[in-house]
Amino acid sequence: MGAGRAITLLLGVAALAGCTAVAPDPGFNDPYEAQNRRVHAFNARLDDGVVSRAGRAYVSVASPTVRTGVSNVAETLSLPRTVVNQVLQGRMLRAGSNTLRFAVNATLGFGGIADVASDMGLEEDESDFGETLHVWGVAEGAYLEVPFIGPTTQRDLAGSVVDIFLNPIDPHLEPGQRRAKLALRALDTIGERAEYAASVDSVLHESADSYSQVRLIYLQNRRFELGVAPPETVDADPMALDTEGF
């Protein structure tokens, strides 16, 4: 997902904004909108002043091949956490597939630099503890925008905290290896930010109300990831909608 999660989530926003028209508001629970808007303004300034510039610098010095390798290694290192979450969700086939994907890329892929597993039909399949909580029946809760983290919900914020401790390989890493793992994830994130710069900028810095846009598309994207269908009808007052089903 620091500022990395904010940009990762915005990349999902960018993908939706770039490929489809924004659908009607599916309903949201935003009792902290005033505070959220202040945090959103801070995160937007952080993106404009730091993250987007770092992304441009990274792509200017790293070739596409290097960036792909960095992304592959970062994804491979996150797979054990995904496997743990899928086991907790009772999705054993998906957990087994990701275990095999990790083993293949960590060995035949030279530590994950090459994505050999995808060529074998073992496609990327991510998960997190926010999804685990959803499977366990925990409600979405209120929409939040958190400094450095960006758009989330109460459920997903709790999940993000648990995910910090859920990767079984982390306790076995030396301090230098842990720093290298974080650096790879940061490079991957800012590289994606640069790749989708036009779409992210159009939502975050050029729309008339970027807060509402990010909130709307983030919730749509996250609910789609979790397999939650939007309601067939939308109340005229979105604040009156019941989000318990999400």
mmCIF file of C-alpha atoms in Angstrom:
data_model
loop_
_atom_site.group_PDB
_atom_site.id
_atom_site.type_symbol
_atom_site.label_atom_id
_atom_site.label_comp_id
_atom_site.label_asym_id
_atom_site.label_seq_id
_atom_site.Cartn_x
_atom_site.Cartn_y
_atom_site.Cartn_z
ATOM 1 C CA MET A 1 0.000 0.000 0.000
ATOM 2 C CA GLY A 2 3.788 5.406 4.040
ATOM 3 C CA ALA A 3 3.026 7.439 0.997
ATOM 4 C CA GLY A 4 3.421 4.274 -1.047
ATOM 5 C CA ARG A 5 -0.058 3.031 -0.193
ATOM 6 C CA ALA A 6 -1.560 6.378 -1.142
ATOM 7 C CA ILE A 7 -0.028 6.177 -4.592
ATOM 8 C CA THR A 8 -0.827 2.494 -5.002
ATOM 9 C CA LEU A 9 -4.483 3.212 -4.294
ATOM 10 C CA LEU A 10 -4.436 6.172 -6.642
ATOM 11 C CA LEU A 11 -3.060 3.904 -9.351
ATOM 12 C CA GLY A 12 -6.208 1.861 -9.011
ATOM 13 C CA VAL A 13 -8.148 5.084 -9.304
ATOM 14 C CA ALA A 14 -6.137 6.004 -12.377
ATOM 15 C CA ALA A 15 -6.759 2.650 -14.002
ATOM 16 C CA LEU A 16 -10.513 3.004 -13.539
ATOM 17 C CA ALA A 17 -10.527 6.631 -14.611
ATOM 18 C CA GLY A 18 -8.494 5.870 -17.704
ATOM 19 C CA CYS A 19 -10.528 2.870 -18.854
ATOM 20 C CA THR A 20 -14.124 3.533 -17.846
ATOM 21 C CA ALA A 21 -16.540 6.324 -17.137
ATOM 22 C CA VAL A 22 -17.225 6.969 -13.476
ATOM 23 C CA ALA A 23 -20.418 5.214 -12.450
ATOM 24 C CA PRO A 24 -23.001 6.788 -10.152
ATOM 25 C CA ASP A 25 -21.991 6.956 -6.510
ATOM 26 C CA PRO A 26 -22.548 3.483 -4.995
ATOM 27 C CA GLY A 27 -23.004 4.964 -1.538
ATOM 28 C CA PHE A 28 -20.461 5.748 1.110
ATOM 29 C CA ASN A 29 -20.107 6.381 4.809
ATOM 30 C CA ASP A 30 -17.983 9.499 5.370
ATOM 31 C CA PRO A 31 -18.757 10.993 8.796
ATOM 32 C CA TYR A 32 -15.249 12.494 9.013
ATOM 33 C CA GLU A 33 -15.351 14.359 5.722
ATOM 34 C CA ALA A 34 -14.109 17.679 7.098
ATOM 35 C CA GLN A 35 -11.003 16.106 8.625
ATOM 36 C CA ASN A 36 -10.559 13.815 5.626
ATOM 37 C CA ARG A 37 -10.514 16.774 3.258
ATOM 38 C CA ARG A 38 -7.728 18.444 5.232
ATOM 39 C CA VAL A 39 -5.683 15.263 5.140
ATOM 40 C CA HIS A 40 -6.419 14.859 1.439
ATOM 41 C CA ALA A 41 -5.038 18.330 0.772
ATOM 42 C CA PHE A 42 -1.864 17.415 2.662
ATOM 43 C CA ASN A 43 -1.473 14.147 0.756
ATOM 44 C CA ALA A 44 -1.987 15.926 -2.557
ATOM 45 C CA ARG A 45 0.740 18.432 -1.690
ATOM 46 C CA LEU A 46 3.010 15.548 -0.674
ATOM 47 C CA ASP A 47 2.393 13.828 -3.981
ATOM 48 C CA ASP A 48 2.991 16.985 -6.000
ATOM 49 C CA GLY A 49 6.084 18.070 -4.089
ATOM 50 C CA VAL A 50 7.789 14.749 -3.372
ATOM 51 C CA VAL A 51 6.340 11.523 -4.750
ATOM 52 C CA SER A 52 5.674 12.548 -8.346
ATOM 53 C CA ARG A 53 9.107 14.175 -8.600
ATOM 54 C CA ALA A 54 10.764 11.091 -7.164
ATOM 55 C CA GLY A 55 8.944 8.983 -9.720
ATOM 56 C CA ARG A 56 10.153 11.131 -12.605
ATOM 57 C CA ALA A 57 13.716 10.949 -11.296
ATOM 58 C CA TYR A 58 13.522 7.170 -10.934
ATOM 59 C CA VAL A 59 12.288 6.509 -14.462
ATOM 60 C CA SER A 60 14.902 8.889 -15.840
ATOM 61 C CA VAL A 61 17.781 6.836 -14.420
ATOM 62 C CA ALA A 62 16.339 3.287 -14.427
ATOM 63 C CA SER A 63 15.601 1.458 -17.659
ATOM 64 C CA PRO A 64 12.261 -0.338 -18.168
ATOM 65 C CA THR A 65 14.070 -3.655 -17.705
ATOM 66 C CA VAL A 66 15.443 -2.575 -14.332
ATOM 67 C CA ARG A 67 12.067 -1.239 -13.229
ATOM 68 C CA THR A 68 10.361 -4.484 -14.228
ATOM 69 C CA GLY A 69 12.912 -6.469 -12.224
ATOM 70 C CA VAL A 70 12.387 -4.262 -9.178
ATOM 71 C CA SER A 71 8.626 -4.669 -9.455
ATOM 72 C CA ASN A 72 8.910 -8.435 -9.827
ATOM 73 C CA VAL A 73 11.147 -8.803 -6.763
ATOM 74 C CA ALA A 74 8.884 -6.565 -4.658
ATOM 75 C CA GLU A 75 5.845 -8.622 -5.659
ATOM 76 C CA THR A 76 7.620 -11.911 -4.967
ATOM 77 C CA LEU A 77 8.649 -10.780 -1.477
ATOM 78 C CA SER A 78 5.035 -9.864 -0.676
ATOM 79 C CA LEU A 79 3.661 -13.260 -1.740
ATOM 80 C CA PRO A 80 4.119 -15.051 1.623
ATOM 81 C CA ARG A 81 1.864 -12.475 3.266
ATOM 82 C CA THR A 82 -0.727 -13.044 0.549
ATOM 83 C CA VAL A 83 -0.541 -16.796 1.157
ATOM 84 C CA VAL A 84 -1.123 -16.326 4.895
ATOM 85 C CA ASN A 85 -4.159 -14.155 4.209
ATOM 86 C CA GLN A 86 -5.624 -16.635 1.744
ATOM 87 C CA VAL A 87 -5.185 -19.456 4.259
ATOM 88 C CA LEU A 88 -6.995 -17.335 6.855
ATOM 89 C CA GLN A 89 -9.739 -16.760 4.294
ATOM 90 C CA GLY A 90 -10.075 -20.501 3.697
ATOM 91 C CA ARG A 91 -9.035 -20.121 0.051
ATOM 92 C CA MET A 92 -6.616 -23.004 0.010
ATOM 93 C CA LEU A 93 -6.381 -23.434 -3.766
ATOM 94 C CA ARG A 94 -5.388 -19.797 -4.194
ATOM 95 C CA ALA A 95 -2.946 -20.070 -1.297
ATOM 96 C CA GLY A 96 -1.395 -23.162 -2.869
ATOM 97 C CA SER A 97 -1.091 -21.459 -6.251
ATOM 98 C CA ASN A 98 0.639 -18.448 -4.688
ATOM 99 C CA THR A 99 2.956 -20.703 -2.694
ATOM 100 C CA LEU A 100 4.010 -22.378 -5.927
ATOM 101 C CA ARG A 101 4.327 -18.994 -7.615
ATOM 102 C CA PHE A 102 6.660 -17.823 -4.849
ATOM 103 C CA ALA A 103 8.766 -20.974 -5.039
ATOM 104 C CA VAL A 104 9.121 -20.754 -8.822
ATOM 105 C CA ASN A 105 9.998 -17.066 -8.967
ATOM 106 C CA ALA A 106 12.314 -17.205 -5.949
ATOM 107 C CA THR A 107 14.330 -20.015 -7.565
ATOM 108 C CA LEU A 108 13.938 -20.170 -11.337
ATOM 109 C CA GLY A 109 13.265 -16.433 -11.412
ATOM 110 C CA PHE A 110 16.555 -15.590 -9.680
ATOM 111 C CA GLY A 111 15.008 -14.233 -6.507
ATOM 112 C CA GLY A 112 11.973 -12.890 -8.305
ATOM 113 C CA ILE A 113 13.762 -10.733 -10.877
ATOM 114 C CA ALA A 114 12.088 -12.721 -13.653
ATOM 115 C CA ASP A 115 8.391 -13.586 -13.472
ATOM 116 C CA VAL A 116 8.769 -17.177 -14.641
ATOM 117 C CA ALA A 117 5.625 -18.253 -12.793
ATOM 118 C CA SER A 118 3.319 -16.139 -14.965
ATOM 119 C CA ASP A 119 4.738 -17.826 -18.056
ATOM 120 C CA MET A 120 3.741 -21.136 -16.439
ATOM 121 C CA GLY A 121 0.163 -19.951 -15.891
ATOM 122 C CA LEU A 122 0.585 -19.008 -12.223
ATOM 123 C CA GLU A 123 -0.775 -15.483 -12.447
ATOM 124 C CA GLU A 124 -0.384 -12.781 -9.816
ATOM 125 C CA ASP A 125 -3.155 -12.974 -7.210
ATOM 126 C CA GLU A 126 -2.821 -10.477 -4.370
ATOM 127 C CA SER A 127 -4.679 -10.318 -1.084
ATOM 128 C CA ASP A 128 -4.424 -8.504 2.229
ATOM 129 C CA PHE A 129 -5.799 -8.609 5.741
ATOM 130 C CA GLY A 130 -8.466 -6.057 4.850
ATOM 131 C CA GLU A 131 -9.869 -8.673 2.479
ATOM 132 C CA THR A 132 -9.507 -11.296 5.204
ATOM 133 C CA LEU A 133 -11.599 -9.155 7.546
ATOM 134 C CA HIS A 134 -14.185 -8.769 4.777
ATOM 135 C CA VAL A 135 -14.354 -12.558 4.353
ATOM 136 C CA TRP A 136 -14.797 -12.887 8.109
ATOM 137 C CA GLY A 137 -17.808 -10.583 7.939
ATOM 138 C CA VAL A 138 -16.314 -7.365 9.309
ATOM 139 C CA ALA A 139 -18.144 -4.313 7.969
ATOM 140 C CA GLU A 140 -16.347 -1.764 5.817
ATOM 141 C CA GLY A 141 -16.748 1.044 8.347
ATOM 142 C CA ALA A 142 -16.226 4.718 7.660
ATOM 143 C CA TYR A 143 -14.231 6.073 4.753
ATOM 144 C CA LEU A 144 -10.943 7.625 5.866
ATOM 145 C CA GLU A 145 -8.067 9.535 4.355
ATOM 146 C CA VAL A 146 -4.930 9.052 6.423
ATOM 147 C CA PRO A 147 -1.701 11.103 6.238
ATOM 148 C CA PHE A 148 0.901 9.383 4.020
ATOM 149 C CA ILE A 149 -1.436 6.407 3.554
ATOM 150 C CA GLY A 150 -4.218 8.009 1.558
ATOM 151 C CA PRO A 151 -7.763 6.727 0.972
ATOM 152 C CA THR A 152 -8.871 3.719 2.984
ATOM 153 C CA THR A 153 -11.657 2.526 5.267
ATOM 154 C CA GLN A 154 -11.699 1.648 8.932
ATOM 155 C CA ARG A 155 -11.603 -2.050 8.062
ATOM 156 C CA ASP A 156 -8.761 -1.702 5.569
ATOM 157 C CA LEU A 157 -6.753 0.555 7.871
ATOM 158 C CA ALA A 158 -6.908 -2.101 10.578
ATOM 159 C CA GLY A 159 -5.942 -4.663 7.957
ATOM 160 C CA SER A 160 -2.939 -2.595 6.887
ATOM 161 C CA VAL A 161 -1.636 -2.538 10.448
ATOM 162 C CA VAL A 162 -1.951 -6.316 10.777
ATOM 163 C CA ASP A 163 -0.289 -6.848 7.388
ATOM 164 C CA ILE A 164 2.862 -5.165 8.696
ATOM 165 C CA PHE A 165 3.414 -8.187 10.953
ATOM 166 C CA LEU A 166 1.910 -10.918 8.776
ATOM 167 C CA ASN A 167 4.690 -11.715 6.310
ATOM 168 C CA PRO A 168 6.348 -14.906 7.636
ATOM 169 C CA ILE A 169 9.689 -14.188 5.966
ATOM 170 C CA ASP A 170 10.220 -10.819 7.682
ATOM 171 C CA PRO A 171 11.413 -12.221 11.059
ATOM 172 C CA HIS A 172 14.144 -14.123 9.225
ATOM 173 C CA LEU A 173 15.555 -11.079 7.407
ATOM 174 C CA GLU A 174 18.582 -9.173 8.594
ATOM 175 C CA PRO A 175 18.102 -5.415 9.215
ATOM 176 C CA GLY A 176 19.837 -4.604 5.925
ATOM 177 C CA GLN A 177 17.607 -7.024 4.055
ATOM 178 C CA ARG A 178 14.516 -5.469 5.580
ATOM 179 C CA ARG A 179 15.656 -2.032 4.476
ATOM 180 C CA ALA A 180 16.326 -3.358 1.000
ATOM 181 C CA LYS A 181 12.826 -4.891 0.899
ATOM 182 C CA LEU A 182 11.262 -1.562 1.845
ATOM 183 C CA ALA A 183 13.393 0.246 -0.720
ATOM 184 C CA LEU A 184 12.266 -2.130 -3.477
ATOM 185 C CA ARG A 185 8.631 -1.560 -2.576
ATOM 186 C CA ALA A 186 9.141 2.213 -2.544
ATOM 187 C CA LEU A 187 10.879 2.156 -5.932
ATOM 188 C CA ASP A 188 8.134 -0.007 -7.377
ATOM 189 C CA THR A 189 5.488 2.395 -6.121
ATOM 190 C CA ILE A 190 7.077 5.594 -7.369
ATOM 191 C CA GLY A 191 7.828 3.899 -10.687
ATOM 192 C CA GLU A 192 4.149 3.089 -11.105
ATOM 193 C CA ARG A 193 3.297 6.655 -10.096
ATOM 194 C CA ALA A 194 5.452 7.939 -12.953
ATOM 195 C CA GLU A 195 4.062 5.401 -15.423
ATOM 196 C CA TYR A 196 0.475 6.489 -14.768
ATOM 197 C CA ALA A 197 1.323 10.147 -14.164
ATOM 198 C CA ALA A 198 -1.220 11.609 -16.591
ATOM 199 C CA SER A 199 -4.146 9.624 -15.172
ATOM 200 C CA VAL A 200 -3.210 10.210 -11.533
ATOM 201 C CA ASP A 201 -2.626 13.918 -12.090
ATOM 202 C CA SER A 202 -5.995 14.290 -13.820
ATOM 203 C CA VAL A 203 -7.765 12.870 -10.776
ATOM 204 C CA LEU A 204 -5.611 14.200 -7.943
ATOM 205 C CA HIS A 205 -4.532 17.617 -9.203
ATOM 206 C CA GLU A 206 -6.797 18.648 -12.067
ATOM 207 C CA SER A 207 -10.349 17.647 -11.139
ATOM 208 C CA ALA A 208 -12.717 20.212 -9.667
ATOM 209 C CA ASP A 209 -13.167 18.189 -6.460
ATOM 210 C CA SER A 210 -10.344 15.659 -6.242
ATOM 211 C CA TYR A 211 -11.417 14.508 -2.790
ATOM 212 C CA SER A 212 -14.836 13.383 -4.004
ATOM 213 C CA GLN A 213 -13.327 11.786 -7.092
ATOM 214 C CA VAL A 214 -10.748 9.810 -5.129
ATOM 215 C CA ARG A 215 -13.336 8.729 -2.555
ATOM 216 C CA LEU A 216 -15.816 7.595 -5.197
ATOM 217 C CA ILE A 217 -13.421 5.663 -7.410
ATOM 218 C CA TYR A 218 -11.450 4.215 -4.505
ATOM 219 C CA LEU A 219 -14.575 2.753 -2.912
ATOM 220 C CA GLN A 220 -15.800 1.428 -6.262
ATOM 221 C CA ASN A 221 -12.429 -0.138 -6.988
ATOM 222 C CA ARG A 222 -12.011 -1.689 -3.544
ATOM 223 C CA ARG A 223 -15.523 -3.117 -3.483
ATOM 224 C CA PHE A 224 -14.985 -4.561 -6.947
ATOM 225 C CA GLU A 225 -11.762 -6.221 -5.722
ATOM 226 C CA LEU A 226 -13.702 -7.777 -2.860
ATOM 227 C CA GLY A 227 -16.484 -8.973 -5.135
ATOM 228 C CA VAL A 228 -19.089 -6.669 -3.633
ATOM 229 C CA ALA A 229 -21.727 -5.662 -6.160
ATOM 230 C CA PRO A 230 -23.003 -2.058 -6.017
ATOM 231 C CA PRO A 231 -26.637 -1.519 -5.059
ATOM 232 C CA GLU A 232 -29.097 -1.491 -7.948
ATOM 233 C CA THR A 233 -30.580 1.819 -6.847
ATOM 234 C CA VAL A 234 -28.913 4.858 -5.363
ATOM 235 C CA ASP A 235 -30.539 7.085 -2.786
ATOM 236 C CA ALA A 236 -30.689 10.766 -3.686
ATOM 237 C CA ASP A 237 -28.805 11.496 -0.488
ATOM 238 C CA PRO A 238 -25.586 9.396 -0.540
ATOM 239 C CA MET A 239 -24.942 10.161 3.131
ATOM 240 C CA ALA A 240 -28.216 8.392 3.948
ATOM 241 C CA LEU A 241 -27.126 5.131 2.323
ATOM 242 C CA ASP A 242 -26.557 2.096 4.534
ATOM 243 C CA THR A 243 -23.076 0.684 3.874
ATOM 244 C CA GLU A 244 -23.389 -2.245 6.280
ATOM 245 C CA GLY A 245 -23.455 -4.664 3.339
ATOM 246 C CA PHE A 246 -20.031 -3.475 2.228
#
